[in-house]
């Protein structure tokens, strides 16, 4: 069996731009991405795929809000919206990869695992939620919903209105890690921890309850990579390489950097908290827990990146 690589696909990469966010549009984006994943499999790598769900879980919440307002349909908890989007996006990837393998005559099976990810009920982000999701509202609308749901919190978001914010706790454990490992050992390409995983808290030795939150998919992927002992973690993003001094005249693309160099760049505030910083922090977590290398690049550069011809490589 080939070297084990885990590839994280961003939910935003499946929504190219406003007006191209239908399921068909997302299907087309997935089909483009899986070409590169199939290339990696044909080169002998054993691949696990994870994905984000940021825009998609926002769409799901918006549908729930509209249905409740227009026809009184019951609301759906956020944790269930995460589960729904995990299944929906997993289906897009699973079918697209299956079809790509069939087109190439590659005898490879694909399976999606509905994955629960344990978080701590004491995580500080539950007290100070930071992840904006769903629709934009006026102050009056937000206050009305706050009155109806006292535990909901809202923030003003970039001058566009008020949005509900939800907790984004750090992952503690991948509940289905053994099932994922078994499928890998059986030769499957596995899709797992979609949308960062379905957030759950432990209530007993082997019992869990879901909790409303959205886990960062890069942190969840890093933890999964550690627990299944992957050698390489690949995080896809909107740029081909990580840069320091981003957007400035002295911007510099990084090809290969060490953990120590990466920490220095973090201390110098080179990475934006809402975009590149979580990917860098997840990368460092993986490498400091016996991972071999991390590659950060865009989806179209996957094949070249795994062969050291593209992307930013972070090594120990």
Short mmCIF file of N, CA and C in Angstrom, two decimals, residues 84-257:
data_model
loop_
_atom_site.label_atom_id
_atom_site.label_comp_id
_atom_site.label_asym_id
_atom_site.label_seq_id
_atom_site.Cartn_x
_atom_site.Cartn_y
_atom_site.Cartn_z
N UNK A 84 -25.97 17.38 7.75
CA UNK A 84 -26.57 17.37 6.42
C UNK A 84 -25.57 17.77 5.35
N UNK A 85 -24.81 18.83 5.61
CA UNK A 85 -23.84 19.29 4.60
C UNK A 85 -22.68 18.31 4.48
N UNK A 86 -22.33 17.65 5.58
CA UNK A 86 -21.27 16.64 5.50
C UNK A 86 -21.69 15.53 4.55
N UNK A 87 -22.92 15.07 4.68
CA UNK A 87 -23.41 14.02 3.79
C UNK A 87 -23.55 14.49 2.36
N UNK A 88 -24.07 15.71 2.18
CA UNK A 88 -24.29 16.22 0.83
C UNK A 88 -23.01 16.44 0.05
N UNK A 89 -22.03 17.08 0.69
CA UNK A 89 -20.76 17.32 0.01
C UNK A 89 -20.00 16.01 -0.17
N UNK A 90 -20.08 15.14 0.84
CA UNK A 90 -19.44 13.84 0.72
C UNK A 90 -19.96 13.07 -0.48
N UNK A 91 -21.27 13.17 -0.71
CA UNK A 91 -21.88 12.52 -1.88
C UNK A 91 -21.29 13.07 -3.17
N UNK A 92 -21.15 14.39 -3.27
CA UNK A 92 -20.59 14.99 -4.49
C UNK A 92 -19.18 14.46 -4.76
N UNK A 93 -18.36 14.42 -3.71
CA UNK A 93 -16.98 13.97 -3.87
C UNK A 93 -16.93 12.47 -4.17
N UNK A 94 -17.72 11.71 -3.43
CA UNK A 94 -17.71 10.26 -3.59
C UNK A 94 -18.12 9.85 -5.00
N UNK A 95 -19.22 10.42 -5.49
CA UNK A 95 -19.68 10.05 -6.83
C UNK A 95 -18.69 10.52 -7.89
N UNK A 96 -18.17 11.73 -7.72
CA UNK A 96 -17.25 12.27 -8.73
C UNK A 96 -15.97 11.45 -8.78
N UNK A 97 -15.44 11.05 -7.64
CA UNK A 97 -14.23 10.22 -7.62
C UNK A 97 -14.50 8.84 -8.20
N UNK A 98 -15.64 8.25 -7.83
CA UNK A 98 -16.00 6.93 -8.37
C UNK A 98 -16.07 6.97 -9.89
N UNK A 99 -16.71 8.02 -10.41
CA UNK A 99 -16.84 8.15 -11.87
C UNK A 99 -15.49 8.40 -12.54
N UNK A 100 -14.64 9.17 -11.89
CA UNK A 100 -13.31 9.45 -12.46
C UNK A 100 -12.47 8.18 -12.52
N UNK A 101 -12.53 7.37 -11.48
CA UNK A 101 -11.80 6.10 -11.50
C UNK A 101 -12.32 5.18 -12.59
N UNK A 102 -13.66 5.13 -12.74
CA UNK A 102 -14.25 4.27 -13.77
C UNK A 102 -13.82 4.73 -15.16
N UNK A 103 -13.78 6.03 -15.36
CA UNK A 103 -13.36 6.58 -16.65
C UNK A 103 -11.93 6.18 -16.99
N UNK A 104 -11.09 6.08 -15.96
CA UNK A 104 -9.68 5.75 -16.18
C UNK A 104 -9.40 4.24 -16.14
N UNK A 105 -10.44 3.47 -15.80
CA UNK A 105 -10.22 2.03 -15.67
C UNK A 105 -9.44 1.66 -14.43
N UNK A 106 -9.55 2.49 -13.40
CA UNK A 106 -8.85 2.25 -12.14
C UNK A 106 -9.78 1.51 -11.18
N UNK A 107 -9.34 0.38 -10.67
CA UNK A 107 -10.15 -0.41 -9.75
C UNK A 107 -9.95 0.11 -8.33
N UNK A 108 -10.69 1.15 -7.98
CA UNK A 108 -10.56 1.78 -6.67
C UNK A 108 -11.93 2.16 -6.16
N UNK A 109 -12.24 1.80 -4.92
CA UNK A 109 -13.54 2.11 -4.35
C UNK A 109 -13.43 3.31 -3.41
N UNK A 110 -14.57 4.02 -3.29
CA UNK A 110 -14.62 5.24 -2.49
C UNK A 110 -15.73 5.10 -1.46
N UNK A 111 -15.49 5.55 -0.24
CA UNK A 111 -16.52 5.49 0.80
C UNK A 111 -16.48 6.76 1.64
N UNK A 112 -17.66 7.30 1.94
CA UNK A 112 -17.76 8.44 2.85
C UNK A 112 -18.16 7.95 4.23
N UNK A 113 -17.53 8.49 5.25
CA UNK A 113 -17.85 8.14 6.63
C UNK A 113 -18.45 9.35 7.33
N UNK A 114 -19.70 9.22 7.74
CA UNK A 114 -20.31 10.29 8.54
C UNK A 114 -19.57 10.33 9.87
N UNK A 115 -18.85 11.43 10.09
CA UNK A 115 -17.85 11.47 11.16
C UNK A 115 -18.25 12.44 12.26
N UNK A 116 -18.29 11.91 13.48
CA UNK A 116 -18.47 12.75 14.66
C UNK A 116 -17.09 13.13 15.21
N UNK A 117 -16.98 14.36 15.65
CA UNK A 117 -15.71 14.83 16.22
C UNK A 117 -15.98 15.37 17.62
N UNK A 118 -15.30 14.78 18.59
CA UNK A 118 -15.50 15.19 19.97
C UNK A 118 -14.85 16.54 20.25
N UNK A 119 -15.57 17.38 20.97
CA UNK A 119 -15.05 18.65 21.45
C UNK A 119 -15.30 18.72 22.96
N UNK A 120 -14.66 19.65 23.62
CA UNK A 120 -14.85 19.80 25.06
C UNK A 120 -15.96 20.81 25.34
N UNK A 121 -16.87 20.45 26.22
CA UNK A 121 -17.93 21.37 26.61
C UNK A 121 -17.37 22.59 27.31
N UNK A 122 -16.13 22.49 27.81
CA UNK A 122 -15.48 23.60 28.51
C UNK A 122 -14.64 24.47 27.57
N UNK A 123 -14.65 24.18 26.27
CA UNK A 123 -13.89 25.00 25.33
C UNK A 123 -14.33 26.46 25.46
N UNK A 124 -13.39 27.39 25.61
CA UNK A 124 -13.75 28.80 25.81
C UNK A 124 -14.56 29.40 24.67
N UNK A 125 -14.48 28.81 23.47
CA UNK A 125 -15.23 29.37 22.35
C UNK A 125 -16.73 29.20 22.52
N UNK A 126 -17.17 28.31 23.40
CA UNK A 126 -18.61 28.20 23.67
C UNK A 126 -19.11 29.42 24.44
N UNK A 127 -18.22 30.04 25.20
CA UNK A 127 -18.60 31.25 25.94
C UNK A 127 -18.49 32.50 25.09
N UNK A 128 -17.59 32.47 24.12
CA UNK A 128 -17.39 33.62 23.22
C UNK A 128 -17.33 33.13 21.78
N UNK A 129 -18.50 32.81 21.20
CA UNK A 129 -18.53 32.30 19.82
C UNK A 129 -17.93 33.30 18.85
N UNK A 130 -17.26 32.78 17.83
CA UNK A 130 -16.56 33.66 16.88
C UNK A 130 -16.87 33.37 15.42
N UNK A 131 -17.62 32.30 15.14
CA UNK A 131 -17.81 31.88 13.74
C UNK A 131 -19.14 32.41 13.20
N UNK A 132 -19.11 33.41 12.28
CA UNK A 132 -20.36 33.88 11.68
C UNK A 132 -20.91 32.87 10.68
N UNK A 133 -22.21 32.62 10.75
CA UNK A 133 -22.84 31.68 9.83
C UNK A 133 -24.21 32.22 9.43
N UNK A 134 -24.74 31.72 8.31
CA UNK A 134 -26.11 32.01 7.93
C UNK A 134 -26.30 33.37 7.31
N UNK A 135 -27.52 33.86 7.41
CA UNK A 135 -27.96 35.06 6.71
C UNK A 135 -27.55 36.34 7.44
N UNK A 136 -27.67 37.46 6.70
CA UNK A 136 -27.49 38.79 7.27
C UNK A 136 -28.85 39.35 7.66
N UNK A 137 -28.92 40.03 8.83
CA UNK A 137 -30.17 40.58 9.32
C UNK A 137 -29.97 42.03 9.75
N UNK A 138 -31.10 42.76 9.81
CA UNK A 138 -31.06 44.09 10.41
C UNK A 138 -30.94 43.92 11.93
N UNK A 139 -30.62 45.01 12.61
CA UNK A 139 -30.53 44.96 14.07
C UNK A 139 -31.86 44.53 14.67
N UNK A 140 -32.96 45.04 14.11
CA UNK A 140 -34.28 44.71 14.64
C UNK A 140 -34.58 43.22 14.46
N UNK A 141 -34.25 42.67 13.30
CA UNK A 141 -34.48 41.24 13.06
C UNK A 141 -33.63 40.39 14.00
N UNK A 142 -32.38 40.80 14.16
CA UNK A 142 -31.49 40.04 15.04
C UNK A 142 -32.01 40.06 16.47
N UNK A 143 -32.50 41.20 16.92
CA UNK A 143 -33.00 41.31 18.29
C UNK A 143 -34.25 40.46 18.48
N UNK A 144 -35.10 40.42 17.45
CA UNK A 144 -36.31 39.60 17.53
C UNK A 144 -35.96 38.12 17.68
N UNK A 145 -34.97 37.67 16.92
CA UNK A 145 -34.56 36.27 17.02
C UNK A 145 -33.86 36.00 18.34
N UNK A 146 -33.13 37.00 18.83
CA UNK A 146 -32.48 36.87 20.12
C UNK A 146 -33.52 36.71 21.23
N UNK A 147 -34.64 37.44 21.10
CA UNK A 147 -35.71 37.32 22.09
C UNK A 147 -36.34 35.94 22.06
N UNK A 148 -36.44 35.37 20.84
CA UNK A 148 -37.04 34.05 20.69
C UNK A 148 -36.08 32.94 21.10
N UNK A 149 -34.78 33.17 20.84
CA UNK A 149 -33.73 32.18 21.18
C UNK A 149 -32.67 32.88 22.02
N UNK A 150 -32.89 32.99 23.33
CA UNK A 150 -31.97 33.76 24.19
C UNK A 150 -30.52 33.28 24.15
N UNK A 151 -30.30 32.01 23.77
CA UNK A 151 -28.93 31.50 23.75
C UNK A 151 -28.20 31.82 22.45
N UNK A 152 -28.90 32.39 21.47
CA UNK A 152 -28.25 32.77 20.22
C UNK A 152 -27.49 34.08 20.42
N UNK A 153 -26.38 34.22 19.69
CA UNK A 153 -25.60 35.45 19.74
C UNK A 153 -25.41 35.99 18.32
N UNK A 154 -25.36 37.32 18.19
CA UNK A 154 -25.22 37.96 16.89
C UNK A 154 -24.09 38.99 16.94
N UNK A 155 -23.45 39.18 15.79
CA UNK A 155 -22.44 40.23 15.66
C UNK A 155 -22.65 40.98 14.35
N UNK A 156 -22.24 42.23 14.34
CA UNK A 156 -22.24 43.00 13.10
C UNK A 156 -21.07 42.52 12.27
N UNK A 157 -21.33 42.22 10.99
CA UNK A 157 -20.32 41.57 10.15
C UNK A 157 -20.01 42.43 8.93
N UNK A 158 -18.86 43.11 8.98
CA UNK A 158 -18.30 43.83 7.83
C UNK A 158 -19.26 44.85 7.23
N UNK A 159 -20.09 45.45 8.05
CA UNK A 159 -20.98 46.49 7.57
C UNK A 159 -22.15 46.01 6.74
N UNK A 160 -22.33 44.69 6.65
CA UNK A 160 -23.40 44.14 5.80
C UNK A 160 -24.64 43.73 6.59
N UNK A 161 -24.58 43.86 7.89
CA UNK A 161 -25.71 43.46 8.72
C UNK A 161 -25.25 42.60 9.88
N UNK A 162 -26.21 42.01 10.56
CA UNK A 162 -25.91 41.17 11.72
C UNK A 162 -26.07 39.70 11.36
N UNK A 163 -25.14 38.90 11.86
CA UNK A 163 -25.19 37.47 11.62
C UNK A 163 -25.08 36.72 12.95
N UNK A 164 -25.69 35.58 12.96
CA UNK A 164 -25.54 34.70 14.13
C UNK A 164 -24.10 34.19 14.16
N UNK A 165 -23.52 34.17 15.34
CA UNK A 165 -22.21 33.56 15.50
C UNK A 165 -22.35 32.30 16.34
N UNK A 166 -21.57 31.32 15.98
CA UNK A 166 -21.64 30.03 16.67
C UNK A 166 -20.25 29.66 17.17
N UNK A 167 -20.20 28.77 18.13
CA UNK A 167 -18.89 28.35 18.66
C UNK A 167 -18.09 27.58 17.61
N UNK A 168 -16.78 27.70 17.70
CA UNK A 168 -15.87 26.94 16.85
C UNK A 168 -14.80 26.31 17.75
N UNK A 169 -15.19 25.29 18.53
CA UNK A 169 -14.25 24.68 19.48
C UNK A 169 -13.18 23.85 18.78
N UNK A 170 -12.10 23.63 19.48
CA UNK A 170 -11.02 22.80 18.95
C UNK A 170 -11.42 21.31 19.06
N UNK A 171 -11.08 20.52 18.05
CA UNK A 171 -11.38 19.08 18.10
C UNK A 171 -10.50 18.36 19.11
N UNK A 172 -11.08 17.37 19.78
CA UNK A 172 -10.37 16.60 20.79
C UNK A 172 -10.11 15.17 20.32
N UNK A 173 -11.09 14.58 19.62
CA UNK A 173 -10.95 13.19 19.19
C UNK A 173 -11.85 12.94 17.99
N UNK A 174 -11.41 12.09 17.08
CA UNK A 174 -12.22 11.67 15.94
C UNK A 174 -12.92 10.37 16.35
N UNK A 175 -14.23 10.41 16.52
CA UNK A 175 -14.94 9.26 17.07
C UNK A 175 -14.82 8.03 16.16
N UNK A 176 -14.93 8.22 14.87
CA UNK A 176 -14.92 7.09 13.92
C UNK A 176 -13.54 6.79 13.34
N UNK A 177 -12.49 7.17 14.05
CA UNK A 177 -11.13 6.99 13.50
C UNK A 177 -10.81 5.53 13.19
N UNK A 178 -11.29 4.59 14.01
CA UNK A 178 -10.99 3.18 13.77
C UNK A 178 -11.69 2.67 12.50
N UNK A 179 -12.93 3.12 12.28
CA UNK A 179 -13.64 2.73 11.06
C UNK A 179 -12.94 3.30 9.83
N UNK A 180 -12.47 4.55 9.94
CA UNK A 180 -11.75 5.18 8.83
C UNK A 180 -10.46 4.41 8.54
N UNK A 181 -9.75 4.06 9.58
CA UNK A 181 -8.50 3.31 9.42
C UNK A 181 -8.76 1.95 8.78
N UNK A 182 -9.84 1.29 9.16
CA UNK A 182 -10.17 -0.02 8.60
C UNK A 182 -10.44 0.08 7.10
N UNK A 183 -11.15 1.12 6.69
CA UNK A 183 -11.44 1.32 5.26
C UNK A 183 -10.15 1.62 4.49
N UNK A 184 -9.27 2.40 5.08
CA UNK A 184 -7.98 2.68 4.44
C UNK A 184 -7.22 1.37 4.23
N UNK A 185 -7.17 0.56 5.27
CA UNK A 185 -6.44 -0.71 5.19
C UNK A 185 -7.06 -1.65 4.16
N UNK A 186 -8.37 -1.48 3.92
CA UNK A 186 -9.06 -2.30 2.91
C UNK A 186 -8.89 -1.74 1.50
N UNK A 187 -8.16 -0.63 1.38
CA UNK A 187 -7.85 -0.07 0.06
C UNK A 187 -8.79 0.99 -0.44
N UNK A 188 -9.70 1.47 0.39
CA UNK A 188 -10.65 2.49 -0.04
C UNK A 188 -10.01 3.88 -0.03
N UNK A 189 -10.48 4.74 -0.93
CA UNK A 189 -10.29 6.18 -0.77
C UNK A 189 -11.42 6.63 0.15
N UNK A 190 -11.08 7.23 1.27
CA UNK A 190 -12.07 7.56 2.30
C UNK A 190 -12.30 9.07 2.35
N UNK A 191 -13.57 9.45 2.45
CA UNK A 191 -13.96 10.85 2.66
C UNK A 191 -14.46 10.94 4.10
N UNK A 192 -13.87 11.83 4.90
CA UNK A 192 -14.20 11.85 6.33
C UNK A 192 -14.10 13.27 6.89
N UNK A 193 -14.51 13.41 8.15
CA UNK A 193 -14.56 14.68 8.91
C UNK A 193 -15.04 15.86 8.05
N UNK A 194 -16.06 15.63 7.24
CA UNK A 194 -16.59 16.71 6.41
C UNK A 194 -17.08 17.88 7.25
N UNK A 195 -16.74 19.08 6.81
CA UNK A 195 -17.16 20.28 7.53
C UNK A 195 -16.54 20.39 8.91
N UNK A 196 -15.41 19.72 9.11
CA UNK A 196 -14.79 19.70 10.44
C UNK A 196 -15.34 18.61 11.33
N UNK A 197 -16.32 17.87 10.81
CA UNK A 197 -16.95 16.82 11.61
C UNK A 197 -18.18 17.32 12.33
N UNK A 198 -19.05 16.39 12.71
CA UNK A 198 -20.25 16.72 13.48
C UNK A 198 -19.82 16.88 14.94
N UNK A 199 -19.97 18.08 15.51
CA UNK A 199 -19.45 18.30 16.87
C UNK A 199 -20.29 17.58 17.93
N UNK A 200 -19.61 16.81 18.77
CA UNK A 200 -20.28 16.10 19.85
C UNK A 200 -19.47 16.25 21.13
N UNK A 201 -20.15 16.12 22.26
CA UNK A 201 -19.48 16.09 23.55
C UNK A 201 -19.69 14.72 24.16
N UNK A 202 -18.70 14.25 24.89
CA UNK A 202 -18.77 12.92 25.49
C UNK A 202 -19.64 12.97 26.74
N UNK A 203 -20.57 12.01 26.85
CA UNK A 203 -21.46 11.95 28.00
C UNK A 203 -21.24 10.71 28.84
N UNK A 204 -20.43 9.78 28.35
CA UNK A 204 -20.14 8.54 29.07
C UNK A 204 -18.98 7.85 28.42
N UNK A 205 -18.76 6.58 28.78
CA UNK A 205 -17.62 5.85 28.23
C UNK A 205 -17.67 5.79 26.70
N UNK A 206 -18.84 5.53 26.14
CA UNK A 206 -18.99 5.44 24.69
C UNK A 206 -20.27 6.12 24.22
N UNK A 207 -20.67 7.17 24.91
CA UNK A 207 -21.90 7.88 24.55
C UNK A 207 -21.60 9.35 24.29
N UNK A 208 -22.37 9.94 23.38
CA UNK A 208 -22.13 11.31 22.94
C UNK A 208 -23.46 12.04 22.73
N UNK A 209 -23.41 13.34 22.84
CA UNK A 209 -24.52 14.22 22.47
C UNK A 209 -24.01 15.24 21.47
N UNK A 210 -24.82 15.56 20.45
CA UNK A 210 -24.44 16.61 19.53
C UNK A 210 -24.53 17.98 20.19
N UNK A 211 -23.74 18.91 19.68
CA UNK A 211 -23.76 20.27 20.23
C UNK A 211 -23.60 21.26 19.08
N UNK A 212 -24.32 22.37 19.15
CA UNK A 212 -24.31 23.35 18.06
C UNK A 212 -22.97 24.06 18.00
N UNK A 213 -22.25 23.82 16.92
CA UNK A 213 -20.94 24.43 16.70
C UNK A 213 -20.51 24.10 15.28
N UNK A 214 -19.47 24.78 14.82
CA UNK A 214 -18.82 24.46 13.54
C UNK A 214 -17.33 24.37 13.81
N UNK A 215 -16.77 23.18 13.65
CA UNK A 215 -15.35 22.95 13.92
C UNK A 215 -14.53 23.33 12.70
N UNK A 216 -13.42 23.98 12.91
CA UNK A 216 -12.53 24.33 11.80
C UNK A 216 -12.05 23.05 11.11
N UNK A 217 -12.26 22.96 9.81
CA UNK A 217 -11.94 21.71 9.10
C UNK A 217 -10.45 21.43 9.05
N UNK A 218 -9.62 22.47 9.10
CA UNK A 218 -8.17 22.24 9.06
C UNK A 218 -7.67 21.64 10.37
N UNK A 219 -8.20 22.11 11.50
CA UNK A 219 -7.82 21.53 12.79
C UNK A 219 -8.31 20.09 12.90
N UNK A 220 -9.55 19.84 12.43
CA UNK A 220 -10.08 18.47 12.47
C UNK A 220 -9.28 17.55 11.55
N UNK A 221 -8.90 18.05 10.38
CA UNK A 221 -8.10 17.26 9.45
C UNK A 221 -6.74 16.94 10.03
N UNK A 222 -6.13 17.92 10.67
CA UNK A 222 -4.82 17.73 11.30
C UNK A 222 -4.89 16.64 12.37
N UNK A 223 -5.96 16.68 13.18
CA UNK A 223 -6.12 15.67 14.22
C UNK A 223 -6.34 14.29 13.61
N UNK A 224 -7.17 14.21 12.57
CA UNK A 224 -7.38 12.93 11.90
C UNK A 224 -6.07 12.41 11.32
N UNK A 225 -5.32 13.28 10.67
CA UNK A 225 -4.03 12.88 10.08
C UNK A 225 -3.12 12.30 11.14
N UNK A 226 -3.11 12.92 12.31
CA UNK A 226 -2.29 12.42 13.42
C UNK A 226 -2.78 11.04 13.88
N UNK A 227 -4.10 10.90 14.03
CA UNK A 227 -4.65 9.67 14.61
C UNK A 227 -4.59 8.48 13.67
N UNK A 228 -4.63 8.72 12.36
CA UNK A 228 -4.53 7.59 11.42
C UNK A 228 -3.11 7.43 10.90
N UNK A 229 -2.19 8.27 11.44
CA UNK A 229 -0.77 8.19 11.13
C UNK A 229 -0.48 8.42 9.63
N UNK A 230 -1.08 9.47 9.11
CA UNK A 230 -0.77 9.89 7.74
C UNK A 230 0.64 10.48 7.71
N UNK A 231 1.30 10.33 6.58
CA UNK A 231 2.65 10.88 6.44
C UNK A 231 2.63 12.33 5.97
N UNK A 232 1.65 12.64 5.12
CA UNK A 232 1.58 13.98 4.54
C UNK A 232 0.18 14.54 4.69
N UNK A 233 0.11 15.80 5.08
CA UNK A 233 -1.14 16.55 5.15
C UNK A 233 -1.10 17.62 4.08
N UNK A 234 -2.13 17.63 3.21
CA UNK A 234 -2.23 18.67 2.18
C UNK A 234 -3.48 19.50 2.46
N UNK A 235 -3.30 20.80 2.59
CA UNK A 235 -4.41 21.72 2.80
C UNK A 235 -4.55 22.59 1.55
N UNK A 236 -5.69 22.49 0.90
CA UNK A 236 -5.89 23.32 -0.29
C UNK A 236 -6.51 24.65 0.10
N UNK A 237 -6.17 25.66 -0.67
CA UNK A 237 -6.65 27.01 -0.42
C UNK A 237 -6.73 27.74 -1.76
N UNK A 238 -6.96 29.04 -1.71
CA UNK A 238 -7.17 29.77 -2.96
C UNK A 238 -5.90 30.24 -3.65
N UNK A 239 -4.74 29.99 -3.04
CA UNK A 239 -3.47 30.43 -3.63
C UNK A 239 -2.55 29.23 -3.80
N UNK A 240 -1.64 29.34 -4.76
CA UNK A 240 -0.74 28.21 -5.04
C UNK A 240 0.34 28.06 -3.97
N UNK A 241 0.72 29.18 -3.33
CA UNK A 241 1.74 29.13 -2.29
C UNK A 241 1.40 30.12 -1.18
N UNK A 242 1.85 29.80 0.02
CA UNK A 242 1.74 30.73 1.15
C UNK A 242 2.74 31.86 0.94
N UNK A 243 2.32 33.07 1.30
CA UNK A 243 3.21 34.24 1.15
C UNK A 243 3.40 34.95 2.48
N UNK A 244 4.54 35.56 2.65
CA UNK A 244 4.73 36.52 3.72
C UNK A 244 4.66 37.92 3.10
N UNK A 245 4.34 38.89 3.96
CA UNK A 245 4.12 40.27 3.48
C UNK A 245 3.04 40.28 2.39
N UNK A 246 2.00 39.48 2.61
CA UNK A 246 0.97 39.30 1.58
C UNK A 246 0.31 40.65 1.22
N UNK A 247 0.22 40.90 -0.09
CA UNK A 247 -0.42 42.11 -0.59
C UNK A 247 0.44 43.35 -0.54
N UNK A 248 1.70 43.19 -0.13
CA UNK A 248 2.61 44.33 -0.04
C UNK A 248 3.64 44.25 -1.17
N UNK A 249 4.32 45.36 -1.44
CA UNK A 249 5.33 45.34 -2.52
C UNK A 249 6.42 44.29 -2.31
N UNK A 250 6.70 43.97 -1.06
CA UNK A 250 7.75 42.98 -0.78
C UNK A 250 7.17 41.58 -0.52
N UNK A 251 6.00 41.31 -1.07
CA UNK A 251 5.40 39.98 -0.91
C UNK A 251 6.34 38.91 -1.42
N UNK A 252 6.43 37.81 -0.67
CA UNK A 252 7.33 36.72 -1.04
C UNK A 252 6.63 35.38 -0.88
N UNK A 253 6.64 34.58 -1.93
CA UNK A 253 6.07 33.24 -1.87
C UNK A 253 7.06 32.29 -1.21
N UNK A 254 6.53 31.38 -0.39
CA UNK A 254 7.36 30.44 0.34
C UNK A 254 7.29 29.06 -0.31
N UNK A 255 8.44 28.48 -0.61
CA UNK A 255 8.48 27.16 -1.25
C UNK A 255 8.64 26.06 -0.21
N UNK A 256 9.67 26.14 0.62
CA UNK A 256 9.87 25.16 1.68
C UNK A 256 10.37 25.88 2.92
N UNK A 257 9.71 25.61 4.05
CA UNK A 257 10.07 26.25 5.31
C UNK A 257 10.02 25.19 6.42
#
